[in-house]
Amino acid sequence: RFAPTGWQFRTTNEQALAHGSDAAPSLETGFLSAYAATTAENDFNTYAERIFTEPEALVALACKHALIKKKLLFVLHTYVALDARMEKVFRDLGVDGAHL
């Protein structure tokens, strides 16, 4: 649902680290970097990092790529489910559903 059909994540940390510096996959895959493509956890964490460090660029990518938008909304909803105050944080950053 968050990875392209047939996508194979790495199964060990050693494999993830070994492939984290590979060429980044196409943005149509929904992955923001090669490292993000190694495990579901690294993928989620990469979105979280970009939300706080490159919010405008991430919103621009989400507006162009459906899977990036889907993943971004999932990460945002996950944070808000844990702490409702994050909704204001995301709104202030310009990375909320209204901007997508």
mmCIF file of N, CA, C and O in Angstrom:
data_model
loop_
_atom_site.group_PDB
_atom_site.id
_atom_site.type_symbol
_atom_site.label_atom_id
_atom_site.label_comp_id
_atom_site.label_asym_id
_atom_site.label_seq_id
_atom_site.Cartn_x
_atom_site.Cartn_y
_atom_site.Cartn_z
ATOM 1 N N ARG A 1 0.809 -1.196 0.000
ATOM 2 C CA ARG A 1 0.000 0.000 0.000
ATOM 3 C C ARG A 1 0.854 1.263 0.000
ATOM 4 O O ARG A 1 0.442 2.263 -0.516
ATOM 5 N N PHE A 2 2.068 1.232 0.582
ATOM 6 C CA PHE A 2 2.951 2.395 0.559
ATOM 7 C C PHE A 2 4.217 2.152 -0.247
ATOM 8 O O PHE A 2 5.089 2.999 -0.292
ATOM 9 N N ALA A 3 4.310 0.998 -0.854
ATOM 10 C CA ALA A 3 5.455 0.671 -1.702
ATOM 11 C C ALA A 3 4.930 0.147 -3.032
ATOM 12 O O ALA A 3 3.828 -0.406 -3.091
ATOM 13 N N PRO A 4 5.701 0.333 -4.071
ATOM 14 C CA PRO A 4 5.262 -0.183 -5.376
ATOM 15 C C PRO A 4 5.055 -1.698 -5.326
ATOM 16 O O PRO A 4 5.699 -2.402 -4.546
ATOM 17 N N THR A 5 4.180 -2.182 -6.157
ATOM 18 C CA THR A 5 3.916 -3.609 -6.233
ATOM 19 C C THR A 5 5.220 -4.369 -6.453
ATOM 20 O O THR A 5 6.012 -4.012 -7.315
ATOM 21 N N GLY A 6 5.441 -5.380 -5.641
ATOM 22 C CA GLY A 6 6.623 -6.207 -5.771
ATOM 23 C C GLY A 6 7.883 -5.652 -5.129
ATOM 24 O O GLY A 6 8.940 -6.274 -5.191
ATOM 25 N N TRP A 7 7.789 -4.478 -4.498
ATOM 26 C CA TRP A 7 8.972 -3.877 -3.873
ATOM 27 C C TRP A 7 9.470 -4.762 -2.739
ATOM 28 O O TRP A 7 8.684 -5.256 -1.935
ATOM 29 N N GLN A 8 10.758 -4.952 -2.666
ATOM 30 C CA GLN A 8 11.368 -5.768 -1.613
ATOM 31 C C GLN A 8 12.222 -4.885 -0.710
ATOM 32 O O GLN A 8 13.229 -4.339 -1.156
ATOM 33 N N PHE A 9 11.803 -4.745 0.541
ATOM 34 C CA PHE A 9 12.626 -4.031 1.509
ATOM 35 C C PHE A 9 13.773 -4.922 1.946
ATOM 36 O O PHE A 9 13.714 -6.149 1.807
ATOM 37 N N ARG A 10 14.798 -4.327 2.492
ATOM 38 C CA ARG A 10 15.936 -5.082 3.043
ATOM 39 C C ARG A 10 15.476 -5.721 4.350
ATOM 40 O O ARG A 10 14.620 -5.180 5.046
ATOM 41 N N THR A 11 16.064 -6.850 4.685
ATOM 42 C CA THR A 11 15.597 -7.570 5.869
ATOM 43 C C THR A 11 16.502 -7.408 7.085
ATOM 44 O O THR A 11 16.111 -7.777 8.185
ATOM 45 N N THR A 12 17.692 -6.855 6.897
ATOM 46 C CA THR A 12 18.583 -6.646 8.034
ATOM 47 C C THR A 12 19.124 -5.220 8.003
ATOM 48 O O THR A 12 19.149 -4.569 6.950
ATOM 49 N N ASN A 13 19.573 -4.750 9.155
ATOM 50 C CA ASN A 13 20.187 -3.422 9.223
ATOM 51 C C ASN A 13 21.436 -3.350 8.351
ATOM 52 O O ASN A 13 21.703 -2.323 7.735
ATOM 53 N N GLU A 14 22.178 -4.432 8.303
ATOM 54 C CA GLU A 14 23.396 -4.455 7.489
ATOM 55 C C GLU A 14 23.054 -4.250 6.015
ATOM 56 O O GLU A 14 23.725 -3.494 5.308
ATOM 57 N N GLN A 15 22.002 -4.898 5.552
ATOM 58 C CA GLN A 15 21.577 -4.725 4.158
ATOM 59 C C GLN A 15 21.091 -3.297 3.919
ATOM 60 O O GLN A 15 21.403 -2.705 2.879
ATOM 61 N N ALA A 16 20.347 -2.758 4.859
ATOM 62 C CA ALA A 16 19.849 -1.391 4.710
ATOM 63 C C ALA A 16 21.003 -0.405 4.602
ATOM 64 O O ALA A 16 21.011 0.469 3.733
ATOM 65 N N LEU A 17 21.986 -0.553 5.467
ATOM 66 C CA LEU A 17 23.129 0.354 5.433
ATOM 67 C C LEU A 17 23.941 0.174 4.154
ATOM 68 O O LEU A 17 24.433 1.146 3.579
ATOM 69 N N ALA A 18 24.065 -1.045 3.697
ATOM 70 C CA ALA A 18 24.834 -1.318 2.486
ATOM 71 C C ALA A 18 24.177 -0.713 1.249
ATOM 72 O O ALA A 18 24.861 -0.324 0.304
ATOM 73 N N HIS A 19 22.860 -0.622 1.246
ATOM 74 C CA HIS A 19 22.146 -0.122 0.072
ATOM 75 C C HIS A 19 21.642 1.307 0.246
ATOM 76 O O HIS A 19 21.051 1.866 -0.675
ATOM 77 N N GLY A 20 21.899 1.892 1.402
ATOM 78 C CA GLY A 20 21.416 3.240 1.678
ATOM 79 C C GLY A 20 22.055 4.320 0.838
ATOM 80 O O GLY A 20 21.513 5.419 0.719
ATOM 81 N N SER A 21 23.192 4.030 0.243
ATOM 82 C CA SER A 21 23.852 5.036 -0.596
ATOM 83 C C SER A 21 23.718 4.720 -2.087
ATOM 84 O O SER A 21 24.358 5.350 -2.913
ATOM 85 N N ASP A 22 22.873 3.754 -2.428
ATOM 86 C CA ASP A 22 22.597 3.458 -3.830
ATOM 87 C C ASP A 22 21.931 4.673 -4.483
ATOM 88 O O ASP A 22 21.519 5.612 -3.802
ATOM 89 N N ALA A 23 21.784 4.630 -5.772
ATOM 90 C CA ALA A 23 21.049 5.691 -6.468
ATOM 91 C C ALA A 23 19.603 5.694 -5.985
ATOM 92 O O ALA A 23 19.012 4.640 -5.768
ATOM 93 N N ALA A 24 19.064 6.873 -5.798
ATOM 94 C CA ALA A 24 17.680 6.994 -5.334
ATOM 95 C C ALA A 24 16.727 6.466 -6.402
ATOM 96 O O ALA A 24 16.924 6.702 -7.584
ATOM 97 N N PRO A 25 15.698 5.753 -5.981
ATOM 98 C CA PRO A 25 14.695 5.291 -6.956
ATOM 99 C C PRO A 25 13.882 6.471 -7.478
ATOM 100 O O PRO A 25 13.872 7.556 -6.894
ATOM 101 N N SER A 26 13.181 6.263 -8.553
ATOM 102 C CA SER A 26 12.310 7.274 -9.129
ATOM 103 C C SER A 26 11.298 7.756 -8.092
ATOM 104 O O SER A 26 10.806 6.966 -7.274
ATOM 105 N N LEU A 27 10.972 9.033 -8.123
ATOM 106 C CA LEU A 27 10.000 9.584 -7.171
ATOM 107 C C LEU A 27 8.622 8.946 -7.303
ATOM 108 O O LEU A 27 7.850 8.938 -6.352
ATOM 109 N N GLU A 28 8.311 8.385 -8.451
ATOM 110 C CA GLU A 28 7.032 7.699 -8.624
ATOM 111 C C GLU A 28 6.905 6.505 -7.681
ATOM 112 O O GLU A 28 5.795 6.042 -7.417
ATOM 113 N N THR A 29 8.026 6.004 -7.169
ATOM 114 C CA THR A 29 7.984 4.900 -6.210
ATOM 115 C C THR A 29 7.534 5.368 -4.832
ATOM 116 O O THR A 29 7.215 4.562 -3.972
ATOM 117 N N GLY A 30 7.562 6.694 -4.613
ATOM 118 C CA GLY A 30 7.192 7.242 -3.312
ATOM 119 C C GLY A 30 8.348 7.352 -2.344
ATOM 120 O O GLY A 30 8.184 7.877 -1.250
ATOM 121 N N PHE A 31 9.512 6.884 -2.734
ATOM 122 C CA PHE A 31 10.687 6.949 -1.863
ATOM 123 C C PHE A 31 11.442 8.243 -2.116
ATOM 124 O O PHE A 31 11.661 8.632 -3.257
ATOM 125 N N LEU A 32 11.867 8.893 -1.040
ATOM 126 C CA LEU A 32 12.551 10.169 -1.148
ATOM 127 C C LEU A 32 14.060 10.029 -1.266
ATOM 128 O O LEU A 32 14.744 11.005 -1.574
ATOM 129 N N SER A 33 14.578 8.836 -1.008
ATOM 130 C CA SER A 33 16.024 8.594 -1.107
ATOM 131 C C SER A 33 16.259 7.092 -1.181
ATOM 132 O O SER A 33 15.353 6.297 -0.918
ATOM 133 N N ALA A 34 17.474 6.732 -1.518
ATOM 134 C CA ALA A 34 17.830 5.313 -1.538
ATOM 135 C C ALA A 34 17.715 4.719 -0.137
ATOM 136 O O ALA A 34 17.221 3.602 0.036
ATOM 137 N N TYR A 35 18.155 5.457 0.862
ATOM 138 C CA TYR A 35 18.076 4.970 2.239
ATOM 139 C C TYR A 35 16.620 4.741 2.647
ATOM 140 O O TYR A 35 16.290 3.735 3.281
ATOM 141 N N ALA A 36 15.733 5.644 2.265
ATOM 142 C CA ALA A 36 14.312 5.495 2.592
ATOM 143 C C ALA A 36 13.732 4.230 1.983
ATOM 144 O O ALA A 36 12.824 3.618 2.542
ATOM 145 N N ALA A 37 14.274 3.820 0.847
ATOM 146 C CA ALA A 37 13.758 2.648 0.142
ATOM 147 C C ALA A 37 14.217 1.329 0.753
ATOM 148 O O ALA A 37 13.774 0.270 0.329
ATOM 149 N N THR A 38 15.058 1.383 1.774
ATOM 150 C CA THR A 38 15.607 0.136 2.329
ATOM 151 C C THR A 38 14.670 -0.569 3.299
ATOM 152 O O THR A 38 14.620 -1.791 3.319
ATOM 153 N N THR A 39 13.928 0.189 4.126
ATOM 154 C CA THR A 39 12.978 -0.415 5.072
ATOM 155 C C THR A 39 11.787 0.523 5.249
ATOM 156 O O THR A 39 11.894 1.734 5.026
ATOM 157 N N ALA A 40 10.671 -0.015 5.690
ATOM 158 C CA ALA A 40 9.484 0.813 5.936
ATOM 159 C C ALA A 40 9.768 1.848 7.027
ATOM 160 O O ALA A 40 9.311 2.989 6.947
ATOM 161 N N GLU A 41 10.531 1.467 8.039
ATOM 162 C CA GLU A 41 10.873 2.397 9.116
ATOM 163 C C GLU A 41 11.739 3.547 8.594
ATOM 164 O O GLU A 41 11.503 4.713 8.917
ATOM 165 N N ASN A 42 12.726 3.233 7.755
ATOM 166 C CA ASN A 42 13.564 4.289 7.188
ATOM 167 C C ASN A 42 12.753 5.196 6.275
ATOM 168 O O ASN A 42 12.991 6.404 6.219
ATOM 169 N N ASP A 43 11.788 4.632 5.576
ATOM 170 C CA ASP A 43 10.914 5.410 4.717
ATOM 171 C C ASP A 43 10.115 6.401 5.564
ATOM 172 O O ASP A 43 10.091 7.604 5.282
ATOM 173 N N PHE A 44 9.464 5.925 6.612
ATOM 174 C CA PHE A 44 8.681 6.785 7.506
ATOM 175 C C PHE A 44 9.564 7.878 8.098
ATOM 176 O O PHE A 44 9.202 9.059 8.100
ATOM 177 N N ASN A 45 10.735 7.485 8.595
ATOM 178 C CA ASN A 45 11.622 8.446 9.241
ATOM 179 C C ASN A 45 12.136 9.502 8.267
ATOM 180 O O ASN A 45 12.344 10.658 8.649
ATOM 181 N N THR A 46 12.328 9.129 7.017
ATOM 182 C CA THR A 46 12.767 10.094 6.018
ATOM 183 C C THR A 46 11.681 11.126 5.768
ATOM 184 O O THR A 46 11.967 12.322 5.645
ATOM 185 N N TYR A 47 10.435 10.688 5.714
ATOM 186 C CA TYR A 47 9.332 11.643 5.581
ATOM 187 C C TYR A 47 9.288 12.566 6.792
ATOM 188 O O TYR A 47 9.137 13.786 6.641
ATOM 189 N N ALA A 48 9.425 12.024 7.987
ATOM 190 C CA ALA A 48 9.402 12.847 9.202
ATOM 191 C C ALA A 48 10.524 13.881 9.163
ATOM 192 O O ALA A 48 10.298 15.060 9.472
ATOM 193 N N GLU A 49 11.696 13.463 8.764
ATOM 194 C CA GLU A 49 12.825 14.391 8.671
ATOM 195 C C GLU A 49 12.528 15.525 7.688
ATOM 196 O O GLU A 49 12.724 16.702 7.994
ATOM 197 N N ARG A 50 12.023 15.171 6.530
ATOM 198 C CA ARG A 50 11.765 16.186 5.495
ATOM 199 C C ARG A 50 10.631 17.137 5.895
ATOM 200 O O ARG A 50 10.629 18.299 5.502
ATOM 201 N N ILE A 51 9.668 16.642 6.657
ATOM 202 C CA ILE A 51 8.590 17.512 7.134
ATOM 203 C C ILE A 51 9.172 18.682 7.907
ATOM 204 O O ILE A 51 8.737 19.822 7.749
ATOM 205 N N PHE A 52 10.175 18.410 8.725
ATOM 206 C CA PHE A 52 10.743 19.449 9.587
ATOM 207 C C PHE A 52 11.904 20.205 8.964
ATOM 208 O O PHE A 52 12.207 21.320 9.385
ATOM 209 N N THR A 53 12.562 19.634 7.964
ATOM 210 C CA THR A 53 13.732 20.301 7.388
ATOM 211 C C THR A 53 13.491 20.895 6.007
ATOM 212 O O THR A 53 14.149 21.866 5.637
ATOM 213 N N GLU A 54 12.573 20.311 5.239
ATOM 214 C CA GLU A 54 12.302 20.788 3.880
ATOM 215 C C GLU A 54 10.798 20.753 3.588
ATOM 216 O O GLU A 54 10.362 20.133 2.618
ATOM 217 N N PRO A 55 9.989 21.408 4.433
ATOM 218 C CA PRO A 55 8.541 21.276 4.276
ATOM 219 C C PRO A 55 8.015 21.751 2.921
ATOM 220 O O PRO A 55 7.166 21.082 2.323
ATOM 221 N N GLU A 56 8.506 22.869 2.419
ATOM 222 C CA GLU A 56 7.991 23.385 1.144
ATOM 223 C C GLU A 56 8.322 22.442 -0.008
ATOM 224 O O GLU A 56 7.478 22.190 -0.875
ATOM 225 N N ALA A 57 9.532 21.927 -0.022
ATOM 226 C CA ALA A 57 9.935 20.998 -1.086
ATOM 227 C C ALA A 57 9.115 19.717 -1.016
ATOM 228 O O ALA A 57 8.721 19.168 -2.053
ATOM 229 N N LEU A 58 8.841 19.237 0.190
ATOM 230 C CA LEU A 58 8.067 18.013 0.341
ATOM 231 C C LEU A 58 6.626 18.218 -0.127
ATOM 232 O O LEU A 58 6.061 17.355 -0.816
ATOM 233 N N VAL A 59 6.031 19.347 0.190
ATOM 234 C CA VAL A 59 4.680 19.643 -0.277
ATOM 235 C C VAL A 59 4.661 19.706 -1.804
ATOM 236 O O VAL A 59 3.745 19.172 -2.447
ATOM 237 N N ALA A 60 5.671 20.325 -2.387
ATOM 238 C CA ALA A 60 5.745 20.409 -3.849
ATOM 239 C C ALA A 60 5.814 19.013 -4.470
ATOM 240 O O ALA A 60 5.141 18.733 -5.466
ATOM 241 N N LEU A 61 6.606 18.124 -3.880
ATOM 242 C CA LEU A 61 6.682 16.747 -4.391
ATOM 243 C C LEU A 61 5.345 16.029 -4.223
ATOM 244 O O LEU A 61 4.912 15.287 -5.106
ATOM 245 N N ALA A 62 4.696 16.245 -3.087
ATOM 246 C CA ALA A 62 3.409 15.589 -2.830
ATOM 247 C C ALA A 62 2.347 16.049 -3.824
ATOM 248 O O ALA A 62 1.457 15.274 -4.186
ATOM 249 N N CYS A 63 2.442 17.286 -4.278
ATOM 250 C CA CYS A 63 1.482 17.784 -5.257
ATOM 251 C C CYS A 63 1.717 17.185 -6.641
ATOM 252 O O CYS A 63 0.806 17.184 -7.472
ATOM 253 N N LYS A 64 2.898 16.650 -6.877
ATOM 254 C CA LYS A 64 3.239 16.076 -8.187
ATOM 255 C C LYS A 64 3.161 14.559 -8.230
ATOM 256 O O LYS A 64 3.040 13.980 -9.305
ATOM 257 N N HIS A 65 3.273 13.905 -7.071
ATOM 258 C CA HIS A 65 3.365 12.446 -7.031
ATOM 259 C C HIS A 65 2.364 11.881 -6.029
ATOM 260 O O HIS A 65 2.468 12.135 -4.821
ATOM 261 N N ALA A 66 1.413 11.117 -6.518
ATOM 262 C CA ALA A 66 0.324 10.599 -5.679
ATOM 263 C C ALA A 66 0.810 9.765 -4.503
ATOM 264 O O ALA A 66 0.287 9.880 -3.392
ATOM 265 N N LEU A 67 1.811 8.924 -4.712
ATOM 266 C CA LEU A 67 2.267 8.062 -3.618
ATOM 267 C C LEU A 67 3.010 8.866 -2.550
ATOM 268 O O LEU A 67 2.892 8.577 -1.358
ATOM 269 N N ILE A 68 3.716 9.896 -2.949
ATOM 270 C CA ILE A 68 4.369 10.767 -1.960
ATOM 271 C C ILE A 68 3.300 11.474 -1.134
ATOM 272 O O ILE A 68 3.408 11.568 0.090
ATOM 273 N N LYS A 69 2.254 11.934 -1.782
ATOM 274 C CA LYS A 69 1.156 12.584 -1.050
ATOM 275 C C LYS A 69 0.524 11.606 -0.062
ATOM 276 O O LYS A 69 0.275 11.957 1.100
ATOM 277 N N LYS A 70 0.275 10.392 -0.499
ATOM 278 C CA LYS A 70 -0.342 9.382 0.364
ATOM 279 C C LYS A 70 0.538 9.108 1.586
ATOM 280 O O LYS A 70 0.052 9.048 2.713
ATOM 281 N N LYS A 71 1.832 8.960 1.362
ATOM 282 C CA LYS A 71 2.749 8.687 2.475
ATOM 283 C C LYS A 71 2.858 9.883 3.406
ATOM 284 O O LYS A 71 2.867 9.724 4.633
ATOM 285 N N LEU A 72 2.942 11.080 2.831
ATOM 286 C CA LEU A 72 3.036 12.276 3.657
ATOM 287 C C LEU A 72 1.811 12.409 4.550
ATOM 288 O O LEU A 72 1.930 12.657 5.754
ATOM 289 N N LEU A 73 0.630 12.226 3.990
ATOM 290 C CA LEU A 73 -0.584 12.310 4.800
ATOM 291 C C LEU A 73 -0.604 11.258 5.898
ATOM 292 O O LEU A 73 -1.037 11.529 7.028
ATOM 293 N N PHE A 74 -0.113 10.066 5.602
ATOM 294 C CA PHE A 74 -0.041 9.011 6.619
ATOM 295 C C PHE A 74 0.864 9.431 7.779
ATOM 296 O O PHE A 74 0.504 9.277 8.952
ATOM 297 N N VAL A 75 2.035 9.965 7.464
ATOM 298 C CA VAL A 75 2.969 10.390 8.516
ATOM 299 C C VAL A 75 2.352 11.523 9.336
ATOM 300 O O VAL A 75 2.398 11.496 10.577
ATOM 301 N N LEU A 76 1.746 12.493 8.668
ATOM 302 C CA LEU A 76 1.104 13.594 9.390
ATOM 303 C C LEU A 76 0.004 13.081 10.317
ATOM 304 O O LEU A 76 -0.054 13.458 11.495
ATOM 305 N N HIS A 77 -0.852 12.212 9.801
ATOM 306 C CA HIS A 77 -1.945 11.669 10.617
ATOM 307 C C HIS A 77 -1.413 10.843 11.784
ATOM 308 O O HIS A 77 -1.998 10.867 12.877
ATOM 309 N N THR A 78 -0.332 10.145 11.574
ATOM 310 C CA THR A 78 0.258 9.347 12.653
ATOM 311 C C THR A 78 0.737 10.239 13.785
ATOM 312 O O THR A 78 0.461 9.972 14.961
ATOM 313 N N TYR A 79 1.446 11.305 13.445
ATOM 314 C CA TYR A 79 1.916 12.235 14.480
ATOM 315 C C TYR A 79 0.746 12.884 15.216
ATOM 316 O O TYR A 79 0.771 12.993 16.446
ATOM 317 N N VAL A 80 -0.276 13.309 14.489
ATOM 318 C CA VAL A 80 -1.426 13.964 15.115
ATOM 319 C C VAL A 80 -2.183 12.982 16.012
ATOM 320 O O VAL A 80 -2.675 13.363 17.076
ATOM 321 N N ALA A 81 -2.241 11.719 15.614
ATOM 322 C CA ALA A 81 -2.901 10.706 16.451
ATOM 323 C C ALA A 81 -2.169 10.531 17.778
ATOM 324 O O ALA A 81 -2.793 10.251 18.805
ATOM 325 N N LEU A 82 -0.868 10.716 17.760
ATOM 326 C CA LEU A 82 -0.085 10.590 18.990
ATOM 327 C C LEU A 82 -0.162 11.840 19.856
ATOM 328 O O LEU A 82 -0.107 11.760 21.082
ATOM 329 N N ASP A 83 -0.263 12.994 19.210
ATOM 330 C CA ASP A 83 -0.316 14.264 19.945
ATOM 331 C C ASP A 83 -1.030 15.297 19.069
ATOM 332 O O ASP A 83 -0.475 15.762 18.067
ATOM 333 N N ALA A 84 -2.234 15.646 19.449
ATOM 334 C CA ALA A 84 -3.065 16.550 18.650
ATOM 335 C C ALA A 84 -2.409 17.911 18.439
ATOM 336 O O ALA A 84 -2.718 18.606 17.469
ATOM 337 N N ARG A 85 -1.488 18.300 19.300
ATOM 338 C CA ARG A 85 -0.806 19.594 19.137
ATOM 339 C C ARG A 85 0.039 19.644 17.875
ATOM 340 O O ARG A 85 0.351 20.717 17.363
ATOM 341 N N MET A 86 0.374 18.468 17.327
ATOM 342 C CA MET A 86 1.179 18.429 16.110
ATOM 343 C C MET A 86 0.418 19.012 14.917
ATOM 344 O O MET A 86 1.032 19.487 13.970
ATOM 345 N N GLU A 87 -0.901 19.015 14.981
ATOM 346 C CA GLU A 87 -1.679 19.586 13.890
ATOM 347 C C GLU A 87 -1.318 21.053 13.663
ATOM 348 O O GLU A 87 -1.123 21.503 12.533
ATOM 349 N N LYS A 88 -1.179 21.812 14.747
ATOM 350 C CA LYS A 88 -0.785 23.222 14.646
ATOM 351 C C LYS A 88 0.647 23.338 14.146
ATOM 352 O O LYS A 88 0.957 24.210 13.323
ATOM 353 N N VAL A 89 1.513 22.493 14.620
ATOM 354 C CA VAL A 89 2.904 22.519 14.166
ATOM 355 C C VAL A 89 2.960 22.336 12.656
ATOM 356 O O VAL A 89 3.635 23.092 11.947
ATOM 357 N N PHE A 90 2.247 21.350 12.152
ATOM 358 C CA PHE A 90 2.246 21.089 10.711
ATOM 359 C C PHE A 90 1.603 22.232 9.933
ATOM 360 O O PHE A 90 2.089 22.610 8.866
ATOM 361 N N ARG A 91 0.547 22.781 10.474
ATOM 362 C CA ARG A 91 -0.109 23.912 9.816
ATOM 363 C C ARG A 91 0.859 25.089 9.731
ATOM 364 O O ARG A 91 0.983 25.748 8.688
ATOM 365 N N ASP A 92 1.573 25.355 10.825
ATOM 366 C CA ASP A 92 2.542 26.456 10.850
ATOM 367 C C ASP A 92 3.687 26.214 9.865
ATOM 368 O O ASP A 92 4.236 27.167 9.299
ATOM 369 N N LEU A 93 4.051 24.959 9.658
ATOM 370 C CA LEU A 93 5.096 24.620 8.697
ATOM 371 C C LEU A 93 4.592 24.638 7.258
ATOM 372 O O LEU A 93 5.384 24.605 6.316
ATOM 373 N N GLY A 94 3.278 24.673 7.090
ATOM 374 C CA GLY A 94 2.701 24.629 5.757
ATOM 375 C C GLY A 94 2.652 23.229 5.183
ATOM 376 O O GLY A 94 2.605 23.034 3.973
ATOM 377 N N VAL A 95 2.690 22.240 6.072
ATOM 378 C CA VAL A 95 2.678 20.839 5.646
ATOM 379 C C VAL A 95 1.457 20.159 6.256
ATOM 380 O O VAL A 95 1.564 19.255 7.050
ATOM 381 N N ASP A 96 0.290 20.615 5.869
ATOM 382 C CA ASP A 96 -0.928 19.983 6.343
ATOM 383 C C ASP A 96 -1.801 19.696 5.134
ATOM 384 O O ASP A 96 -1.487 20.078 4.014
ATOM 385 N N GLY A 97 -2.854 18.974 5.366
ATOM 386 C CA GLY A 97 -3.727 18.547 4.269
ATOM 387 C C GLY A 97 -4.247 19.696 3.423
ATOM 388 O O GLY A 97 -4.467 19.547 2.229
ATOM 389 N N ALA A 98 -4.413 20.874 4.003
ATOM 390 C CA ALA A 98 -4.929 22.020 3.261
ATOM 391 C C ALA A 98 -3.962 22.499 2.184
ATOM 392 O O ALA A 98 -4.370 23.139 1.228
ATOM 393 N N HIS A 99 -2.694 22.185 2.334
ATOM 394 C CA HIS A 99 -1.683 22.635 1.384
ATOM 395 C C HIS A 99 -1.408 21.596 0.285
ATOM 396 O O HIS A 99 -0.574 21.828 -0.589
ATOM 397 N N LEU A 100 -2.075 20.466 0.343
ATOM 398 C CA LEU A 100 -1.803 19.401 -0.638
ATOM 399 C C LEU A 100 -2.897 19.327 -1.680
ATOM 400 O O LEU A 100 -4.018 19.523 -1.488
#
